[in-house]
Coordinates of N, CA, C and O in Angstrom, one line a residue:
M1 N 6.9 -6.5 40.4 CA 5.8 -6.4 39.5 C 5.2 -5.0 39.7 O 5.0 -4.5 40.8
S2 N 4.9 -4.3 38.6 CA 4.4 -3.0 38.6 C 2.9 -3.0 38.6 O 2.2 -3.9 38.1
T3 N 2.3 -2.0 39.2 CA 0.8 -1.8 39.2 C 0.5 -0.8 38.2 O 1.4 -0.1 37.7
P4 N -0.8 -0.6 37.9 CA -1.1 0.5 36.9 C -0.7 1.9 37.3 O -0.5 2.7 36.5
D5 N -0.5 2.1 38.7 CA 0.0 3.4 39.1 C 1.5 3.6 39.0 O 2.0 4.7 39.2
T6 N 2.2 2.5 38.9 CA 3.6 2.5 38.8 C 4.1 2.7 37.3 O 3.8 1.9 36.5
P7 N 4.7 3.9 37.1 CA 5.1 4.1 35.7 C 6.2 3.2 35.2 O 7.1 2.8 36.0
H8 N 6.1 2.7 34.0 CA 7.2 1.9 33.4 C 8.3 2.8 32.9 O 8.1 3.9 32.5
R9 N 9.5 2.2 32.9 CA 10.6 2.9 32.3 C 10.3 2.8 30.7 O 10.0 1.8 30.2
P10 N 10.4 4.0 30.1 CA 10.1 4.0 28.6 C 11.1 3.1 27.8 O 12.2 2.9 28.2
I11 N 10.5 2.5 26.8 CA 11.3 1.6 25.9 C 11.4 2.4 24.6 O 10.4 2.4 23.9
P12 N 12.5 2.9 24.2 CA 12.6 3.6 23.0 C 12.5 2.7 21.7 O 12.9 1.6 21.8
S13 N 12.0 3.3 20.7 CA 11.9 2.6 19.4 C 13.2 2.8 18.6 O 13.7 3.9 18.6
R14 N 13.7 1.8 18.0 CA 14.9 1.9 17.1 C 14.5 2.6 15.8 O 15.3 3.3 15.2
M15 N 13.3 2.3 15.3 CA 12.8 2.8 14.1 C 12.0 4.1 14.4 O 10.8 4.1 14.5
A16 N 12.8 5.2 14.6 CA 12.2 6.5 15.0 C 12.9 7.6 14.2 O 14.0 7.5 13.8
I17 N 12.1 8.7 14.1 CA 12.7 9.9 13.6 C 12.5 11.0 14.7 O 11.4 11.3 15.1
G18 N 13.6 11.5 15.1 CA 13.6 12.6 16.2 C 12.9 12.1 17.4 O 12.2 12.9 18.1
G19 N 13.1 10.8 17.8 CA 12.5 10.3 19.0 C 11.0 9.8 18.8 O 10.4 9.3 19.7
H20 N 10.5 10.0 17.6 CA 9.1 9.7 17.3 C 9.0 8.3 16.6 O 9.5 8.2 15.4
P21 N 8.5 7.3 17.1 CA 8.5 6.0 16.5 C 7.7 6.0 15.2 O 6.6 6.6 15.1
L22 N 8.2 5.3 14.2 CA 7.6 5.3 12.9 C 6.3 4.4 12.8 O 5.4 4.7 12.1
H23 N 6.4 3.2 13.4 CA 5.2 2.3 13.3 C 3.9 2.9 13.7 O 3.0 2.8 12.9
P24 N 3.8 3.6 14.8 CA 2.4 4.2 15.1 C 2.1 5.3 14.1 O 0.9 5.5 13.8
M25 N 3.0 5.9 13.5 CA 2.7 7.0 12.4 C 2.2 6.3 11.2 O 1.3 6.9 10.5
L26 N 2.8 5.2 10.8 CA 2.5 4.6 9.5 C 1.2 3.7 9.5 O 0.6 3.5 8.5
I27 N 0.7 3.3 10.7 CA -0.4 2.4 10.7 C -1.7 3.0 10.6 O -2.7 2.3 10.2
H28 N -1.9 4.3 10.7 CA -3.2 5.0 10.7 C -3.9 4.8 9.3 O -5.1 4.5 9.3
F29 N -3.2 5.0 8.2 CA -3.9 4.8 6.9 C -4.3 3.4 6.6 O -5.5 3.2 6.2
P30 N -3.5 2.4 6.8 CA -4.0 1.0 6.6 C -5.1 0.7 7.5 O -6.1 0.0 7.1
V31 N -5.1 1.1 8.8 CA -6.2 0.8 9.7 C -7.5 1.5 9.2 O -8.5 0.8 9.1
A32 N -7.4 2.7 8.8 CA -8.6 3.4 8.3 C -9.1 2.8 7.0 O -10.3 2.6 6.8
A33 N -8.2 2.3 6.1 CA -8.6 1.7 4.9 C -9.3 0.4 5.2 O -10.4 0.1 4.6
L34 N -8.8 -0.4 6.1 CA -9.4 -1.7 6.3 C -10.7 -1.6 7.1 O -11.7 -2.4 6.8
L35 N -10.9 -0.6 7.9 CA -12.2 -0.4 8.6 C -13.2 0.3 7.6 O -14.4 -0.1 7.6
A36 N -12.7 1.2 6.7 CA -13.6 1.7 5.7 C -14.1 0.7 4.7 O -15.2 0.8 4.1
L37 N -13.3 -0.4 4.6 CA -13.7 -1.5 3.7 C -15.1 -2.1 4.1 O -15.8 -2.5 3.3
V38 N -15.3 -2.1 5.4 CA -16.6 -2.6 5.9 C -17.8 -1.8 5.3 O -18.8 -2.3 4.8
G39 N -17.6 -0.5 5.3 CA -18.6 0.4 4.7 C -18.8 0.2 3.2 O -19.9 0.2 2.7
T40 N -17.7 0.1 2.5 CA -17.8 -0.1 1.0 C -18.4 -1.4 0.7 O -19.2 -1.5 -0.3
D41 N -18.1 -2.5 1.4 CA -18.7 -3.8 1.2 C -20.2 -3.7 1.5 O -21.0 -4.3 0.8
A42 N -20.6 -3.0 2.6 CA -22.0 -2.8 2.9 C -22.7 -2.0 1.8 O -23.8 -2.4 1.4
G43 N -22.1 -1.0 1.3 CA -22.6 -0.2 0.2 C -22.8 -1.1 -1.0 O -23.9 -1.0 -1.7
Y44 N -21.9 -1.9 -1.4 CA -22.0 -2.8 -2.5 C -23.1 -3.8 -2.3 O -23.9 -4.1 -3.2
L45 N -23.2 -4.4 -1.1 CA -24.2 -5.4 -0.7 C -25.6 -4.8 -0.9 O -26.5 -5.5 -1.4
L46 N -25.8 -3.5 -0.5 CA -27.1 -2.9 -0.5 C -27.5 -2.4 -1.9 O -28.7 -2.4 -2.2
T47 N -26.5 -1.9 -2.7 CA -26.8 -1.2 -3.9 C -26.4 -2.0 -5.2 O -26.9 -1.7 -6.3
E48 N -25.4 -2.8 -5.0 CA -24.7 -3.5 -6.2 C -24.2 -2.5 -7.2 O -24.0 -2.8 -8.3
D49 N -23.8 -1.3 -6.7 CA -23.2 -0.3 -7.5 C -21.7 -0.5 -7.6 O -21.1 -0.7 -6.6
R50 N -21.2 -0.6 -8.8 CA -19.8 -0.9 -9.0 C -18.9 0.2 -8.4 O -17.7 -0.1 -8.1
F51 N -19.4 1.4 -8.1 CA -18.5 2.4 -7.4 C -18.0 1.8 -6.1 O -16.8 1.9 -5.7
W52 N -18.9 1.1 -5.3 CA -18.5 0.5 -4.0 C -17.5 -0.6 -4.2 O -16.6 -0.7 -3.4
S53 N -17.6 -1.4 -5.2 CA -16.6 -2.5 -5.4 C -15.3 -1.9 -5.8 O -14.2 -2.4 -5.4
R54 N -15.3 -0.9 -6.7 CA -14.0 -0.2 -7.0 C -13.3 0.4 -5.8 O -12.1 0.3 -5.6
A55 N -14.1 1.1 -5.0 CA -13.6 1.8 -3.8 C -13.1 0.7 -2.9 O -12.0 0.9 -2.3
G56 N -13.8 -0.4 -2.8 CA -13.3 -1.5 -1.9 C -12.0 -2.1 -2.4 O -11.2 -2.5 -1.6
L57 N -11.9 -2.2 -3.7 CA -10.6 -2.8 -4.2 C -9.5 -1.9 -3.8 O -8.4 -2.4 -3.4
W58 N -9.6 -0.6 -4.0 CA -8.5 0.3 -3.6 C -8.3 0.3 -2.1 O -7.1 0.3 -1.6
L59 N -9.4 0.3 -1.3 CA -9.2 0.3 0.2 C -8.5 -1.0 0.6 O -7.6 -1.0 1.5
A60 N -8.9 -2.1 0.0 CA -8.2 -3.4 0.4 C -6.7 -3.4 0.0 O -5.9 -3.8 0.8
G61 N -6.4 -2.8 -1.1 CA -5.0 -2.7 -1.6 C -4.2 -1.8 -0.7 O -3.1 -2.1 -0.2
V62 N -4.7 -0.6 -0.4 CA -4.1 0.3 0.5 C -3.9 -0.3 1.9 O -2.8 -0.1 2.6
G63 N -4.9 -0.9 2.4 CA -4.9 -1.5 3.7 C -3.8 -2.6 3.8 O -3.0 -2.7 4.8
A64 N -3.8 -3.5 2.8 CA -2.8 -4.6 2.8 C -1.4 -4.1 2.6 O -0.5 -4.4 3.4
A65 N -1.2 -3.3 1.6 CA 0.2 -2.8 1.3 C 0.7 -1.9 2.4 O 1.9 -2.0 2.8
G66 N -0.1 -1.0 2.8 CA 0.3 -0.1 3.9 C 0.5 -0.8 5.2 O 1.5 -0.5 6.0
G67 N -0.3 -1.8 5.5 CA -0.1 -2.7 6.6 C 1.2 -3.4 6.6 O 1.9 -3.6 7.6
W68 N 1.5 -4.0 5.5 CA 2.8 -4.8 5.4 C 4.0 -3.8 5.6 O 4.9 -4.2 6.3
F69 N 3.9 -2.6 5.0 CA 5.0 -1.7 5.2 C 5.2 -1.3 6.6 O 6.3 -1.3 7.2
S70 N 4.1 -0.9 7.3 CA 4.1 -0.6 8.7 C 4.5 -1.8 9.5 O 5.2 -1.6 10.5
G71 N 4.1 -3.0 9.2 CA 4.4 -4.2 9.9 C 5.9 -4.5 9.8 O 6.5 -5.0 10.8
I72 N 6.5 -4.2 8.7 CA 8.0 -4.4 8.6 C 8.7 -3.5 9.6 O 9.7 -3.9 10.3
V73 N 8.3 -2.3 9.6 CA 8.9 -1.3 10.6 C 8.7 -1.8 12.0 O 9.6 -1.8 12.8
G74 N 7.5 -2.2 12.3 CA 7.2 -2.8 13.7 C 8.0 -4.0 14.0 O 8.5 -4.2 15.1
L75 N 8.2 -4.9 13.0 CA 9.0 -6.1 13.1 C 10.4 -5.8 13.4 O 11.1 -6.4 14.3
I76 N 11.0 -4.8 12.8 CA 12.4 -4.4 13.1 C 12.5 -4.0 14.5 O 13.5 -4.3 15.2
D77 N 11.5 -3.2 15.0 CA 11.6 -2.8 16.5 C 11.5 -4.1 17.3 O 12.2 -4.2 18.3
L78 N 10.6 -5.0 17.0 CA 10.4 -6.2 17.8 C 11.6 -7.0 17.9 O 12.0 -7.5 19.0
V79 N 12.3 -7.2 16.8 CA 13.5 -8.1 16.8 C 14.8 -7.4 17.2 O 15.7 -8.1 17.6
S80 N 14.8 -6.1 17.1 CA 16.1 -5.4 17.4 C 16.1 -4.7 18.8 O 17.2 -4.2 19.2
V81 N 15.0 -4.6 19.5 CA 15.0 -3.9 20.8 C 14.7 -5.0 21.8 O 13.5 -5.4 21.9
R82 N 15.7 -5.4 22.6 CA 15.5 -6.4 23.6 C 14.3 -6.3 24.6 O 13.6 -7.2 24.8
P83 N 14.1 -5.1 25.2 CA 13.0 -5.0 26.1 C 11.6 -5.2 25.4 O 10.7 -5.7 26.0
I84 N 11.5 -4.8 24.1 CA 10.3 -5.1 23.4 C 10.1 -6.6 23.1 O 9.1 -7.2 23.3
R85 N 11.2 -7.2 22.8 CA 11.2 -8.7 22.5 C 10.8 -9.5 23.7 O 10.3 -10.6 23.6
R86 N 11.0 -8.9 24.9 CA 10.7 -9.7 26.1 C 9.2 -9.6 26.5 O 8.8 -10.2 27.5
L87 N 8.5 -8.7 25.8 CA 7.1 -8.5 26.2 C 6.1 -9.5 25.4 O 6.1 -9.6 24.2
V88 N 5.4 -10.3 26.2 CA 4.4 -11.2 25.6 C 3.4 -10.4 24.8 O 3.0 -10.9 23.7
T89 N 3.0 -9.2 25.2 CA 2.0 -8.4 24.5 C 2.6 -8.1 23.1 O 1.8 -8.0 22.1
A90 N 3.9 -7.8 23.0 CA 4.5 -7.5 21.7 C 4.4 -8.7 20.7 O 4.0 -8.5 19.5
W91 N 4.6 -9.9 21.2 CA 4.5 -11.0 20.4 C 3.1 -11.3 20.0 O 2.8 -11.7 18.8
C92 N 2.1 -11.1 20.9 CA 0.7 -11.3 20.6 C 0.3 -10.3 19.5 O -0.4 -10.6 18.6
H93 N 0.7 -9.0 19.7 CA 0.4 -8.0 18.7 C 0.9 -8.4 17.3 O 0.2 -8.3 16.3
A94 N 2.2 -8.9 17.3 CA 2.8 -9.3 16.0 C 2.0 -10.4 15.4 O 1.8 -10.5 14.2
L95 N 1.6 -11.4 16.2 CA 0.9 -12.6 15.7 C -0.5 -12.2 15.1 O -0.8 -12.6 14.0
V96 N -1.2 -11.4 15.8 CA -2.5 -10.9 15.4 C -2.3 -10.1 14.1 O -3.1 -10.2 13.1
A97 N -1.3 -9.2 14.0 CA -1.0 -8.4 12.9 C -0.7 -9.3 11.6 O -1.2 -9.0 10.5
V98 N 0.1 -10.4 11.8 CA 0.4 -11.2 10.7 C -0.9 -11.9 10.2 O -1.1 -12.0 9.0
M99 N -1.7 -12.4 11.1 CA -3.0 -13.0 10.7 C -3.9 -11.9 9.9 O -4.5 -12.3 8.9
L100 N -3.9 -10.7 10.5 CA -4.7 -9.7 9.8 C -4.2 -9.4 8.4 O -4.9 -9.3 7.5
L101 N -2.9 -9.2 8.3 CA -2.3 -8.9 7.0 C -2.5 -10.0 6.0 O -2.6 -9.8 4.8
S102 N -2.4 -11.2 6.5 CA -2.7 -12.4 5.6 C -4.1 -12.4 5.0 O -4.3 -12.5 3.8
L103 N -5.1 -12.1 5.9 CA -6.5 -12.0 5.5 C -6.7 -10.8 4.6 O -7.4 -10.9 3.6
A104 N -6.1 -9.7 4.9 CA -6.3 -8.5 4.1 C -5.7 -8.7 2.7 O -6.3 -8.2 1.7
S105 N -4.5 -9.3 2.7 CA -3.9 -9.5 1.4 C -4.7 -10.5 0.5 O -4.9 -10.3 -0.7
F106 N -5.2 -11.5 1.2 CA -6.1 -12.5 0.4 C -7.3 -11.8 0.0 O -7.8 -12.1 -1.2
N107 N -7.9 -11.0 0.8 CA -9.1 -10.2 0.4 C -8.8 -9.4 -0.8 O -9.6 -9.4 -1.8
W108 N -7.7 -8.7 -0.8 CA -7.4 -7.8 -2.0 C -7.2 -8.7 -3.2 O -7.6 -8.4 -4.3
L109 N -6.5 -9.8 -3.0 CA -6.2 -10.7 -4.2 C -7.5 -11.3 -4.8 O -7.6 -11.4 -6.0
L110 N -8.4 -11.6 -3.9 CA -9.7 -12.1 -4.4 C -10.4 -11.0 -5.3 O -11.0 -11.3 -6.4
R111 N -10.3 -9.8 -4.8 CA -11.0 -8.7 -5.5 C -10.3 -8.3 -6.8 O -11.0 -8.1 -7.9
V112 N -9.0 -8.3 -6.8 CA -8.3 -7.9 -8.0 C -8.3 -9.0 -9.1 O -8.3 -8.7 -10.3
S113 N -8.5 -10.3 -8.7 CA -8.6 -11.4 -9.7 C -10.0 -11.8 -10.1 O -10.2 -12.7 -10.8
A114 N -11.0 -11.0 -9.6 CA -12.4 -11.3 -9.8 C -12.7 -11.1 -11.3 O -12.1 -10.3 -12.0
D115 N -13.7 -11.9 -11.8 CA -14.1 -11.7 -13.2 C -14.6 -10.3 -13.5 O -14.3 -9.7 -14.5
D116 N -15.4 -9.8 -12.5 CA -15.9 -8.4 -12.6 C -14.9 -7.6 -11.8 O -15.1 -7.2 -10.7
H117 N -13.8 -7.2 -12.4 CA -12.6 -6.7 -11.8 C -12.9 -5.8 -10.6 O -13.5 -4.7 -10.7
G118 N -12.6 -6.2 -9.4 CA -12.8 -5.5 -8.2 C -14.1 -5.8 -7.5 O -14.3 -5.2 -6.4
A119 N -14.9 -6.6 -8.0 CA -16.2 -6.9 -7.4 C -16.0 -7.6 -6.1 O -15.0 -8.3 -5.9
V120 N -16.9 -7.3 -5.2 CA -16.8 -8.0 -3.9 C -17.3 -9.4 -4.1 O -18.4 -9.6 -4.6
I121 N -16.5 -10.3 -3.8 CA -16.8 -11.7 -3.9 C -17.7 -12.1 -2.7 O -17.2 -12.2 -1.6
M122 N -19.0 -12.3 -2.9 CA -19.9 -12.6 -1.8 C -20.1 -14.1 -1.7 O -20.2 -14.8 -2.7
P123 N -20.1 -14.6 -0.5 CA -19.9 -13.9 0.8 C -18.5 -13.8 1.3 O -18.2 -13.2 2.3
A124 N -17.6 -14.5 0.5 CA -16.2 -14.6 1.0 C -15.5 -13.3 1.3 O -14.9 -13.1 2.3
G125 N -15.7 -12.3 0.3 CA -15.1 -11.0 0.5 C -15.6 -10.3 1.8 O -14.8 -9.7 2.5
L126 N -16.9 -10.4 1.9 CA -17.5 -9.7 3.1 C -17.0 -10.4 4.4 O -16.7 -9.7 5.4
I127 N -16.9 -11.7 4.4 CA -16.5 -12.4 5.6 C -15.0 -12.0 5.9 O -14.7 -11.7 7.1
L128 N -14.2 -12.0 4.9 CA -12.8 -11.6 5.1 C -12.7 -10.2 5.6 O -11.8 -9.8 6.4
T129 N -13.5 -9.3 5.1 CA -13.5 -7.9 5.5 C -13.9 -7.8 7.0 O -13.3 -7.1 7.8
L130 N -15.0 -8.5 7.4 CA -15.4 -8.5 8.8 C -14.4 -9.1 9.7 O -14.1 -8.6 10.8
L131 N -13.7 -10.2 9.3 CA -12.7 -10.8 10.1 C -11.5 -9.8 10.2 O -10.9 -9.7 11.3
S132 N -11.2 -9.2 9.1 CA -10.1 -8.2 9.1 C -10.4 -7.1 10.1 O -9.5 -6.6 10.8
A133 N -11.6 -6.6 10.1 CA -12.0 -5.5 11.0 C -11.8 -5.9 12.5 O -11.3 -5.2 13.3
A134 N -12.2 -7.2 12.8 CA -12.1 -7.7 14.1 C -10.6 -7.8 14.5 O -10.2 -7.4 15.6
L135 N -9.8 -8.3 13.6 CA -8.4 -8.4 13.9 C -7.7 -7.1 14.0 O -6.8 -6.9 14.8
T136 N -8.2 -6.1 13.2 CA -7.7 -4.7 13.3 C -7.9 -4.2 14.7 O -7.0 -3.6 15.3
A137 N -9.1 -4.4 15.2 CA -9.4 -4.0 16.6 C -8.6 -4.7 17.6 O -8.1 -4.0 18.6
A138 N -8.3 -6.0 17.5 CA -7.5 -6.7 18.4 C -6.1 -6.2 18.4 O -5.4 -6.0 19.4
A139 N -5.5 -6.0 17.2 CA -4.2 -5.6 17.0 C -4.0 -4.2 17.6 O -3.0 -3.8 18.3
G140 N -5.0 -3.3 17.4 CA -5.0 -2.0 18.0 C -5.1 -2.0 19.5 O -4.4 -1.2 20.1
L141 N -5.9 -2.9 20.0 CA -5.9 -3.0 21.5 C -4.6 -3.4 22.1 O -4.1 -2.8 23.0
L142 N -3.9 -4.4 21.4 CA -2.6 -4.8 21.9 C -1.6 -3.8 21.7 O -0.7 -3.6 22.5
G143 N -1.6 -3.1 20.6 CA -0.7 -2.0 20.3 C -0.9 -0.9 21.4 O 0.1 -0.3 21.8
G144 N -2.1 -0.6 21.7 CA -2.3 0.4 22.7 C -1.8 0.0 24.1 O -1.2 0.8 24.8
R145 N -1.9 -1.3 24.4 CA -1.3 -1.8 25.6 C 0.2 -1.6 25.6 O 0.8 -1.3 26.7
L146 N 0.8 -1.9 24.5 CA 2.3 -1.7 24.4 C 2.7 -0.2 24.8 O 3.6 0.0 25.5
V147 N 1.9 0.7 24.3 CA 2.2 2.1 24.5 C 1.8 2.5 25.9 O 2.7 3.1 26.7
Y148 N 0.6 2.3 26.3 CA 0.1 2.8 27.6 C 0.5 2.0 28.8 O 0.5 2.6 29.9
E149 N 0.7 0.7 28.7 CA 1.0 -0.1 29.8 C 2.5 -0.4 29.9 O 3.0 -0.6 31.0
H150 N 3.2 -0.5 28.7 CA 4.6 -0.8 28.7 C 5.5 0.3 28.3 O 6.7 0.2 28.2
A151 N 4.9 1.4 27.9 CA 5.7 2.7 27.5 C 6.6 2.4 26.3 O 7.7 3.0 26.2
V152 N 6.2 1.6 25.4 CA 7.0 1.3 24.2 C 6.9 2.5 23.3 O 5.8 3.0 22.9
G153 N 8.0 3.1 22.9 CA 8.1 4.2 22.0 C 7.6 5.6 22.6 O 7.5 6.5 22.0
V154 N 7.5 5.6 24.0 CA 7.1 6.8 24.7 C 8.3 7.6 25.0 O 9.3 7.1 25.6
D155 N 8.3 8.9 24.7 CA 9.4 9.8 25.0 C 9.0 10.5 26.2 O 8.2 11.4 26.2
V156 N 9.7 10.2 27.3 CA 9.4 10.8 28.6 C 10.6 11.7 28.9 O 11.7 11.3 28.9
P157 N 10.3 13.0 29.2 CA 11.4 13.9 29.6 C 12.2 13.4 30.8 O 11.6 12.8 31.7
A158 N 13.5 13.6 30.8 CA 14.4 13.0 31.8 C 14.0 13.4 33.3 O 14.1 12.6 34.2
D159 N 13.4 14.6 33.4 CA 13.1 15.1 34.8 C 11.8 14.5 35.3 O 11.5 14.6 36.5
T160 N 11.1 13.7 34.5 CA 9.8 13.1 35.0 C 10.0 11.6 35.2 O 9.0 10.9 35.5
R161 N 11.2 11.0 34.9 CA 11.4 9.6 35.0 C 11.5 9.1 36.4 O 12.0 9.6 37.3

């Protein structure tokens, strides 16, 4: 068993360009969109200005669609790289991400099908947004553990291994 001081042998990503894993590159925009959705929902709640509901509709869509795209890339790594498949943290990260993407997609679907096209459905939309933000934080924490504790997708020069 390794301790925090013992470096792990790096686990390369199969879905990479020039040794740089794609999943961490792709996830930044969906994460930013889903977290910014908290702000747009709060803006709509406080002002009832349609600008915030339209912005929220777009953020929910970008967060859900971008998250699914990034998730597919991460899933390919999960199922095709044996050392990643053996990590409990990787499966927990995937499970939390699927729950997050399900909520985010449902949140977007509620907004796009609203009578007042794009309006925040209160309180359901706000609750979904807050749950999505919490799950985003949990998925990010687990993803960080994969990188920093298990060296998934980390490119370490041969002379430092």
